[in-house]
XYZ file of C-alpha atoms in Angstrom:
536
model
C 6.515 6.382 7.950
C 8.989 8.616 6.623
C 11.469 7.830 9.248
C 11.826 4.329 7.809
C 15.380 5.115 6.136
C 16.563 6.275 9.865
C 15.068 2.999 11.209
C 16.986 1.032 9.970
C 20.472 2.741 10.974
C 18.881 2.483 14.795
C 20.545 0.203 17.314
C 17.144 -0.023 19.324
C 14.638 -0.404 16.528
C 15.483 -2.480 13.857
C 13.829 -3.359 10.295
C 13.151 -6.398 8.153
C 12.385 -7.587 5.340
C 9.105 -7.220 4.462
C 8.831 -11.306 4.408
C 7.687 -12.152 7.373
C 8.861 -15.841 6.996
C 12.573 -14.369 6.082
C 13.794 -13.589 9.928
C 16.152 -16.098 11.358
C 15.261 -18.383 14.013
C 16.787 -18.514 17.322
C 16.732 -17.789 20.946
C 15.922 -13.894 20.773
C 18.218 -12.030 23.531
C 16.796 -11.444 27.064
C 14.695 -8.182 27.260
C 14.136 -8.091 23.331
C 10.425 -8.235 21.794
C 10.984 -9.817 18.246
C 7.738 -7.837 16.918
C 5.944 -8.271 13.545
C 4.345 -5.174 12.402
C 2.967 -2.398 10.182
C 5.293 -0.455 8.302
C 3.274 2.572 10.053
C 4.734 2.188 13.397
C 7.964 3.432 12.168
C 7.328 6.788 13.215
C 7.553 5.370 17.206
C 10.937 5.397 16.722
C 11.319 8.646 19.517
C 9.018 6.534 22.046
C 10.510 3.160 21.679
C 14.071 4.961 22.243
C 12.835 6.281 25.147
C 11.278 2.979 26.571
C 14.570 1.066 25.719
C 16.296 3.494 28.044
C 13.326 3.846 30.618
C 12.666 0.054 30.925
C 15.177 -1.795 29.625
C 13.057 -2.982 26.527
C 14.249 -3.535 23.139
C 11.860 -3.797 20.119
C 13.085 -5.303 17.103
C 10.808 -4.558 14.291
C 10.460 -6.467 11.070
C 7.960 -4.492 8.765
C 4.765 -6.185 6.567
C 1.596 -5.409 4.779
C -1.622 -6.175 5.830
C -2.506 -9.654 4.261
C 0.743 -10.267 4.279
C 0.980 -10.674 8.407
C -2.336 -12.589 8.232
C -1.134 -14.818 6.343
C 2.283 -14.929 8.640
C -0.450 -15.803 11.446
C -2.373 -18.250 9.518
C 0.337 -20.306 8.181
C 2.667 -20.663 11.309
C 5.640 -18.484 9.768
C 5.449 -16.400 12.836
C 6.114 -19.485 14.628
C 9.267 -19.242 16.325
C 10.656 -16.150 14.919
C 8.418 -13.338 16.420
C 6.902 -12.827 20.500
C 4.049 -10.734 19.434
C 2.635 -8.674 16.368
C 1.827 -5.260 15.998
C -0.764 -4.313 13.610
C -3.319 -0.854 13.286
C -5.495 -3.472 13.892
C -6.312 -7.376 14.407
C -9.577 -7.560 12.828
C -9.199 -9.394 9.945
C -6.614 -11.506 11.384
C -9.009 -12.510 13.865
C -11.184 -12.915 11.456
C -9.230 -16.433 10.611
C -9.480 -19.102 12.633
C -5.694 -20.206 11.513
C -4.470 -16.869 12.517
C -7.198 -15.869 15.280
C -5.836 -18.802 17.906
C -2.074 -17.562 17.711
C -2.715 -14.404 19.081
C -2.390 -14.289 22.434
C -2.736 -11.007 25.267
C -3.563 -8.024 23.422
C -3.381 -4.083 24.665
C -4.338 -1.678 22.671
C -1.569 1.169 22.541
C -2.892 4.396 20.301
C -5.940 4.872 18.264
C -6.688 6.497 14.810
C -9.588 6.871 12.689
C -9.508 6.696 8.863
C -11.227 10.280 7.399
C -11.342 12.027 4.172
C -9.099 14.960 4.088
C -10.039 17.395 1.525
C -8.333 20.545 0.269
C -9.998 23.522 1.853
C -11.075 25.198 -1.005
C -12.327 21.983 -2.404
C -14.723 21.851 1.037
C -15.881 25.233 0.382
C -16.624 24.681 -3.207
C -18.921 21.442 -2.167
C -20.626 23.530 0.817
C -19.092 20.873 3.010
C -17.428 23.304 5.503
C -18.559 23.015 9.291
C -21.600 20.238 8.082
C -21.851 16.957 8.988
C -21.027 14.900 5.535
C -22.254 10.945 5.444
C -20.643 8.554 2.932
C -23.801 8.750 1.204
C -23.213 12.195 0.299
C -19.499 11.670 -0.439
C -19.952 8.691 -2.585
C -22.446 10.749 -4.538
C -19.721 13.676 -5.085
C -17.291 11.699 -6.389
C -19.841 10.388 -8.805
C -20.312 13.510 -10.323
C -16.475 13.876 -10.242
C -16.768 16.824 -7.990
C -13.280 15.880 -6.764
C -10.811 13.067 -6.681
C -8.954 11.750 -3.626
C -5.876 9.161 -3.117
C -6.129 6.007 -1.452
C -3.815 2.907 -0.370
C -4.710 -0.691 -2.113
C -6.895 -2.593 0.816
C -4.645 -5.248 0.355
C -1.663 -3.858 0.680
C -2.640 -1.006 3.557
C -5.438 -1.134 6.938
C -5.960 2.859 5.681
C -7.154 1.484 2.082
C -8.732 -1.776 4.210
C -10.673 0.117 6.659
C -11.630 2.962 4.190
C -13.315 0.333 1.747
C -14.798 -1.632 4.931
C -15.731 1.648 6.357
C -17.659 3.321 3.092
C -19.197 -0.256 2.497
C -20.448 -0.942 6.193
C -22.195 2.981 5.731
C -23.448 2.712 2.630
C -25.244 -0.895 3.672
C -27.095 1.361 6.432
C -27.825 -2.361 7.786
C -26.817 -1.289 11.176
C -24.399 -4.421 11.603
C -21.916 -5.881 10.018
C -21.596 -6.183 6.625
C -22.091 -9.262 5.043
C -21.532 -11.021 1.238
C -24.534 -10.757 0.601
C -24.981 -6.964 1.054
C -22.414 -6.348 -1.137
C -24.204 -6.250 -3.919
C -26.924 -4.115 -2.864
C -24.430 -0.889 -2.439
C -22.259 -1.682 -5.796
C -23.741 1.305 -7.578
C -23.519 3.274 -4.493
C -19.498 2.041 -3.976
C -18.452 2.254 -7.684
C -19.461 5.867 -7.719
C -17.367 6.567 -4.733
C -14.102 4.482 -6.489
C -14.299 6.082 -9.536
C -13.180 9.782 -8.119
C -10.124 7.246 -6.915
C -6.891 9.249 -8.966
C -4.365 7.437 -6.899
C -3.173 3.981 -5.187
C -0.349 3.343 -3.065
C 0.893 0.626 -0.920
C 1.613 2.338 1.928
C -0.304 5.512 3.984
C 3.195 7.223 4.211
C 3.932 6.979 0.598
C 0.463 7.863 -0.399
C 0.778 11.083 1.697
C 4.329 11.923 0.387
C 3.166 11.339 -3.285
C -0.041 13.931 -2.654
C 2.494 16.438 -1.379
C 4.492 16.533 -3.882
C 2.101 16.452 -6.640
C 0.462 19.609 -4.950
C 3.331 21.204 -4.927
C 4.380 20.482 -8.442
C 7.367 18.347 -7.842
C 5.852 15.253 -9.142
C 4.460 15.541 -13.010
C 1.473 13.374 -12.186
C -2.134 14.186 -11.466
C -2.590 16.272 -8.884
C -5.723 15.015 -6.801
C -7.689 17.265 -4.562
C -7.392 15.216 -1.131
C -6.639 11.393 0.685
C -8.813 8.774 2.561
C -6.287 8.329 5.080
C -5.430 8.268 8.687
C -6.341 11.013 10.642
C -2.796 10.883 12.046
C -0.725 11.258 8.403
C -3.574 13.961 6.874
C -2.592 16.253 10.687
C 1.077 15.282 10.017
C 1.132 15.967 6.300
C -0.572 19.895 7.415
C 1.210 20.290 9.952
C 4.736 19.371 7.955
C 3.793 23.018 6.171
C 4.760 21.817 3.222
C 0.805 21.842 1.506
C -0.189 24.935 -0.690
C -3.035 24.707 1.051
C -4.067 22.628 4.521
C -6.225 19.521 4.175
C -9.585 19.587 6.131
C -10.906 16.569 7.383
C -14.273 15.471 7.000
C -15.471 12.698 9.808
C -18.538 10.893 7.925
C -21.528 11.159 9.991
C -22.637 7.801 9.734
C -19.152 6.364 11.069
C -15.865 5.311 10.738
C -13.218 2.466 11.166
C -10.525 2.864 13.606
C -7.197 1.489 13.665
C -6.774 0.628 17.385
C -2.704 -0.656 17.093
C -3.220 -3.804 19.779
C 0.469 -4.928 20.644
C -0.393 -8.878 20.717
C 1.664 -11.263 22.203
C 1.827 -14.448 20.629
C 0.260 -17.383 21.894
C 3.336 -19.576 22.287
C 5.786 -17.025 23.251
C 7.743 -17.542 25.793
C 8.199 -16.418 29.398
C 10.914 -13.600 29.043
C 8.533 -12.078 25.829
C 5.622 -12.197 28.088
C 7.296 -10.451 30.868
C 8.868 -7.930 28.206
C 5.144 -7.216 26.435
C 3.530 -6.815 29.436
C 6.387 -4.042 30.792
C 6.333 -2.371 27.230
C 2.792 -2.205 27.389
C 2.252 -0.729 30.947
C 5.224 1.919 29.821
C 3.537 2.744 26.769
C -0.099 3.311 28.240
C 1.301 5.369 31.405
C -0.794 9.392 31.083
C 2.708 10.471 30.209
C 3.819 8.144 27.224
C 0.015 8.483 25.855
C 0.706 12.118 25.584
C 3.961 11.552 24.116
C 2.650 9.195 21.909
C 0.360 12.259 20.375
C 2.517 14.672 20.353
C 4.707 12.393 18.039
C 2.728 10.315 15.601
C -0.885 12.677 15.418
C -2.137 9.289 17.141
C -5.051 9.262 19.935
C -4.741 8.603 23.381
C -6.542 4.968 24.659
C -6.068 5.598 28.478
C -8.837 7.529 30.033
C -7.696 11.657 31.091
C -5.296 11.982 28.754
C -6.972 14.889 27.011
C -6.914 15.701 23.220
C -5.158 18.235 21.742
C -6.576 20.973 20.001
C -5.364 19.276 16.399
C -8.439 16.818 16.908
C -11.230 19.179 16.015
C -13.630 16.096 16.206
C -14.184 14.395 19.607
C -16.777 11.633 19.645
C -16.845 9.037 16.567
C -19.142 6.746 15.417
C -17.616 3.721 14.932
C -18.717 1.373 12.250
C -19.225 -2.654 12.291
C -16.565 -4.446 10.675
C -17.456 -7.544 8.794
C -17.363 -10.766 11.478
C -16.044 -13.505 8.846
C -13.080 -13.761 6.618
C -15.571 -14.551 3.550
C -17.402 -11.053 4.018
C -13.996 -9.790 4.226
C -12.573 -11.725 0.959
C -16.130 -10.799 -0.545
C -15.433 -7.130 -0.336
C -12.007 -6.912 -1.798
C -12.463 -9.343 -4.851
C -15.506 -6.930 -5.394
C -13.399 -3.875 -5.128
C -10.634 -5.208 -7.482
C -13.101 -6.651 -9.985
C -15.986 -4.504 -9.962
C -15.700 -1.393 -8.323
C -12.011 0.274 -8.554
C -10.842 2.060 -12.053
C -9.366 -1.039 -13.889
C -5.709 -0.585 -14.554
C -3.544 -0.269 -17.702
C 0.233 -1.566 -16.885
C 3.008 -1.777 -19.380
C 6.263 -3.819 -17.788
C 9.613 -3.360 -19.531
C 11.175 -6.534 -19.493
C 14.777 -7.250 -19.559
C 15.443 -10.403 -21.551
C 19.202 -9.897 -22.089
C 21.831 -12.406 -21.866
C 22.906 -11.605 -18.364
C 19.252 -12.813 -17.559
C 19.768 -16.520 -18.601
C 19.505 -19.219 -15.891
C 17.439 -18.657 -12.910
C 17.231 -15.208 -13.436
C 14.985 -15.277 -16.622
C 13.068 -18.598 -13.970
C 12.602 -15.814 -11.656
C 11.255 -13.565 -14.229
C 8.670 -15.893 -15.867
C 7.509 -17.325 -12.502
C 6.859 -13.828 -10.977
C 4.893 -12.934 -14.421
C 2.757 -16.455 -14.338
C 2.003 -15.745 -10.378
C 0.469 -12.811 -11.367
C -1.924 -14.518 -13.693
C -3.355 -16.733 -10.391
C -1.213 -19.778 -10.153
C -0.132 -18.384 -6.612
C -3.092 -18.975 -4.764
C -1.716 -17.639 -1.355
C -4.147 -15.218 0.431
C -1.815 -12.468 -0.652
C -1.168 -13.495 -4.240
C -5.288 -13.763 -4.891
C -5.654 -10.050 -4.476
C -2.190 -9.219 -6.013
C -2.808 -10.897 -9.637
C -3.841 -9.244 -12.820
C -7.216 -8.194 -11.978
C -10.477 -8.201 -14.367
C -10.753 -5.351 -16.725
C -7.051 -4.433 -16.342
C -5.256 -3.986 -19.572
C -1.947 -5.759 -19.526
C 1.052 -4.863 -21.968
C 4.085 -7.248 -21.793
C 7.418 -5.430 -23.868
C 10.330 -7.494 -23.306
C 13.528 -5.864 -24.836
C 17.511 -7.106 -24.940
C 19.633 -5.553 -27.709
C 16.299 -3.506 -28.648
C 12.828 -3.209 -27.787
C 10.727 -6.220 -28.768
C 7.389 -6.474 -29.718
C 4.276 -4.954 -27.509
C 2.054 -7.444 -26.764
C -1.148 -6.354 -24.656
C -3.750 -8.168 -23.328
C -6.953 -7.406 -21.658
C -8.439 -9.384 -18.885
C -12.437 -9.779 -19.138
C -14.689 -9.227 -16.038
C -16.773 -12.607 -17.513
C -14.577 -15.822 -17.837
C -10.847 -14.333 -17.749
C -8.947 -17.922 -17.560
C -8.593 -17.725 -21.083
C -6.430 -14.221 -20.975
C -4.643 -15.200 -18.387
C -3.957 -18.139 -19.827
C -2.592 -16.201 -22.271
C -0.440 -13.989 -20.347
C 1.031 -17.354 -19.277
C 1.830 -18.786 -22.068
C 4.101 -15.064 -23.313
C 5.732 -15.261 -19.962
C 7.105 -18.676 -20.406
C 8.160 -18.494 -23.768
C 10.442 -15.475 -22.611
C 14.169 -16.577 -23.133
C 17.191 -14.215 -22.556
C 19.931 -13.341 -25.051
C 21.144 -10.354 -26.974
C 22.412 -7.153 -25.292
C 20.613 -4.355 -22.820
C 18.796 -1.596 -24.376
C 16.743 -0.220 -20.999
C 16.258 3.644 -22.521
C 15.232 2.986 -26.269
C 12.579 0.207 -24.484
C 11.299 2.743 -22.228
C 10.850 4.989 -24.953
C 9.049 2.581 -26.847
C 6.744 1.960 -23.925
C 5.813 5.379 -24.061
C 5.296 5.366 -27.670
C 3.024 2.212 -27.271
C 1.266 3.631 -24.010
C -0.005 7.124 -26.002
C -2.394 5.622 -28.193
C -3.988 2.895 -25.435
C -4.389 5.710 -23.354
C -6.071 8.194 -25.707
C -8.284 5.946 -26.464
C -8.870 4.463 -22.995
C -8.018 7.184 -20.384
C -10.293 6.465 -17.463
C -7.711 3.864 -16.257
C -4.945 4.028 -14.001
C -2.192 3.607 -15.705
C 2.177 2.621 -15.316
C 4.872 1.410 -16.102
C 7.066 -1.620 -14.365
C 10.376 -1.591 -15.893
C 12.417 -4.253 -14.588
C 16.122 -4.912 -15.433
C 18.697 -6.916 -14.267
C 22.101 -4.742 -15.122
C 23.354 -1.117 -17.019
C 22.633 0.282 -19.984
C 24.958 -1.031 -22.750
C 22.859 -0.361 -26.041
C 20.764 2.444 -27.996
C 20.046 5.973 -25.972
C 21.525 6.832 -22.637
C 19.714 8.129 -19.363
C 20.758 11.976 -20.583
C 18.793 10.933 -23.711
C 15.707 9.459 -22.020
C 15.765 12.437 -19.996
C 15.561 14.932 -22.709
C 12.878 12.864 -24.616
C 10.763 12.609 -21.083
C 10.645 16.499 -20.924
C 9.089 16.799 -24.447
C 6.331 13.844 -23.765
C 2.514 14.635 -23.739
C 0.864 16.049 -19.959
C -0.882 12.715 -20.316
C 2.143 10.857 -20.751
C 4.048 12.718 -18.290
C 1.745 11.521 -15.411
C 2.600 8.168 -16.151
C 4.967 6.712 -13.013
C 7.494 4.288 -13.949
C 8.042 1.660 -11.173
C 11.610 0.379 -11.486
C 12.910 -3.228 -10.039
C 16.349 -3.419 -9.182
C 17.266 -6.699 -9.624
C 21.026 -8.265 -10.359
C 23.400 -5.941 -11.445
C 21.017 -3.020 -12.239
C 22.133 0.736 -11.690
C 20.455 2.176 -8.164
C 21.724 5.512 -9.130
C 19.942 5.589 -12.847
C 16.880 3.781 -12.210
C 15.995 6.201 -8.849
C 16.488 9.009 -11.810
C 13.937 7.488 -13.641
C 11.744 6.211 -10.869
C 11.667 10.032 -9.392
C 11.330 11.919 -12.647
C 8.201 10.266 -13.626
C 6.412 10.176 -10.085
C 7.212 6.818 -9.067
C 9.030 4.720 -6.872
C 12.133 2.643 -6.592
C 11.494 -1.121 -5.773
C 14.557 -3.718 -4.632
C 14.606 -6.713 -5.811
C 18.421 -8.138 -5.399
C 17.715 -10.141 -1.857
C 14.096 -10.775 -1.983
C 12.158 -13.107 -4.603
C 10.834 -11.192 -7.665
C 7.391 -12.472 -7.506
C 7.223 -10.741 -3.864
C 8.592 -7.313 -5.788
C 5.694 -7.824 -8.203
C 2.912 -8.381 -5.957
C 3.884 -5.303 -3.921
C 4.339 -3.420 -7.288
C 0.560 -3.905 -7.441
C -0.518 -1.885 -4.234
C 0.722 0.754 -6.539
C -1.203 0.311 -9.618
């Protein structure tokens, strides 16, 4: 996951755009899988180098989230532009009927379980060391606060997907799959284990990267005491040796969810991509790639006597039921969003300056009202403002403008969001750009929200289409950011490059207050906002 940045500089393993119905069309060259799949798989680089050379192969990667590539399947984007997918796992795809009949062969590659990995001390402290654990007792923990953990959004990630399908399916006890219907019998049970959630993140690599550097002080926001992750990132993240202290990894008696990375071939691909798959996949499954595979990516072998290495204390797993319908599926994440995560508190800095008019400002109110449900694509029904979540809009030009915040109600919420729709149309651009004295502002307006309200998680999107040119500079910003409360400090400011908008500045700001970067000049804004929210 980290390797992404060197990915795309390779001749042999390209990446897209994370829209999947954004790669050209065409006859793809002889000996080339076009391949759809998880930002994860990055870290094959080494072993897809090696295979190109070995084989002849060529993978060309394009990069997507989870709901995303089901919906890819679903709605026939793939259609022509990719010979097979490549997913931690097919399950919910398969779980669509749309999506289910365009996968074709599918091999399954690597395998990796998604475990709690605590701090060491923090196992100690709960008496957890060398005991079997169930979710059970976890979820009751993290009731009592006994520790907090990071996790990715389950609609952004499989590791945040299979971790909530995973704790439900235990918690249920039912023995089978879970079901809508079971749901709410293990909602107390589930929002105790969510509410020791300190920290969401899109991807398993950033997640990982943003605990690291939070234990190790170089990010000013809350440090947490572990992840629900992949086994393979919490043994890469110890043994990187960059942790004060090594995470230990608690396997849940009662079971887990595995990601089982099938390389699928599409139905409808043709001749030359079925020839290529099926080479890749024999390469890739030989005893001696398999052990490759682990030594590089903390992944487990799928090909019987290739032996684990010593890093995989635990052997056997239990391996949970996953839920057999897309409506137990959809069932579980509206519930997590609306019921059982901390509700959010997000603040966007909007730039409404001149340089905005036209279809820039379109952009900008479209990606706002999508957010409030009009986009009613499987992706954009778990990306909008969710209920509970408290929702401040500041748009600024010249100057900051005034706050307006809303707050979304868990009973009836059309009428907030109806709202929220109505502000983000009536935005219009003029006047000049004054990006630091608005992010001040939002800071200013955030304190008082959040003192009163803290038990939310809480950012800022600050969005701007070109340089400073009014009010405070970055050196200024900076100075005032050093002096802000702790609790203010441990705010992350997610910044959207979009137009003519300073890389170099907003990365400052983006990496100063714990957050990330987010590029927005040649995709759609709505898609930058929706992925925004695996982050919130």
């Amino acid at each position: 996951m980290r390797k992404v940045l060197a990915l795309c500089l390779g001749v042999l393993l390209l990446a897209g755009c994370s829209d999947p119905s954004s790669a050209p069309l065409g006859e793809p060259e002889p000996g080339t899988l076009r391949v759809l799949a998880g930002s994860e798989l990055a870290d094959l680089q080494p072993v897809l180098d090696e295979a190109a050379k070995a084989i002849g192969i060529k993978v060309k990667f394009t990069f997507t989230g989870t709901l995303e590539g089901a919906e890819a399947l679903a709605n026939g984007s793939v259609d022509g532009r990719y010979d097979a997918v490549w997913f931690s796992s097919n399950r919910y795809p398969a779980s669509i009927p749309e999506a289910a009949k365009r996968l074709g062969n599918q091999v399954k590659i690597m395998s990796s379980p998604v475990v709690l990995g605590l701090a060491t001390s923090v196992v100690q402290r709960l008496g957890w060391a060398g005991k079997p654990v169930s979710w059970g007792e976890i979820a009751a923990q993290a009731g009592k606060k006994a520790f907090s953990y990071g996790m990715t959004d389950p609609s952004a990630s499989n590791s945040g997907f299979s971790a909530l399908v995973g704790v439900a399916s235990a918690l249920a006890g039912a023995g089978n799959a879970i079901d809508a219907q079971q749901i709410a019998s293990v909602t107390p049970q589930l929002t105790q284990f969510f509410s020791a959630q300190a920290l969401s993140a899109g991807s398993s690599g950033w997640l990982s990267d943003a605990y690291t550097r939070r234990a190790t002080g170089q990010d000013p926001g809350q440090k947490v005491d572990g992840l629900v992750n992949y086994e393979s990132v919490l043994l890469s993240a110890n043994a990187s040796g960059k942790l004060p202290e090594p995470l230990t990894l608690i396997y849940p008696s009662d079971g887990v969810v595995t990601a089982d990375y099938p390389l699928s071939l599409l139905a409808d691909a043709g001749s030359d991509a079925r020839s290529a798959h099926q080479r890749l996949s024999d390469h890739l499954r030989t005893p001696e790639i398999q052990q490759r595979i682990m030594e590089t990516t903390g992944r487990r072998p799928v090909v019987p006597g290739v032996a684990l290495g010593p890093q995989f204390t635990q052997r056997d797993l239990v391996e949970l039921p996953f839920p057999a319908t897309q409506q137990a599926v959809d069932a579980l994440l509206s519930a997590y969003f609306d019921k059982l995560r901390r509700p959010s508190r997000t603040l966007y800095v909007l730039d409404t300056s001149g340089s905005m008019a036209g279809d820039r400002i379109g952009s900008l109110r479209a990606a706002l009202v999508g957010l409030t449900g009009a986009d009613t694509s499987l992706t954009g029904r778990f990306r909008r403002f969710r209920s509970r979540e408290e929702v401040t809009m500041l748009p600024f030009n010249t100057g900051p403008g005034a706050a307006r915040t809303f707050t979304v109600p868990e009973q009836d919420p059309q009428g907030e969001l109806g709202r929220i729709k109505a502000f983000a149309d009536g935005l219009e651009a003029r006047g000049g750009t004054a990006i630091y004295d608005s992010l001040t502002r939002a800071y200013r307006v955030l304190e008082p929200l959040a003192a009163k309200d803290p038990d939310r998680f809480t950012s800022i999107v600050l969005m701007t289409d070109g340089e400073n040119a009014n009010g405070s500079s970055l050196p200024d910003f900076l100075t005032s950011f050093a002096v802000l409360p702790p609790a203010m400090k441990q705010v992350p400011v997610f910044t959207v490059l979009f137009g003519e908008g300073s890389s170099d500045e907003l990365t400052q700001v983006a990496t100063r207050s714990g957050g990330k970067v987010f590029d927005a000049r040649n995709v759609q804004l709505s898609r930058v906002f929706q992925e925004i929210r695996g982050y919130q």
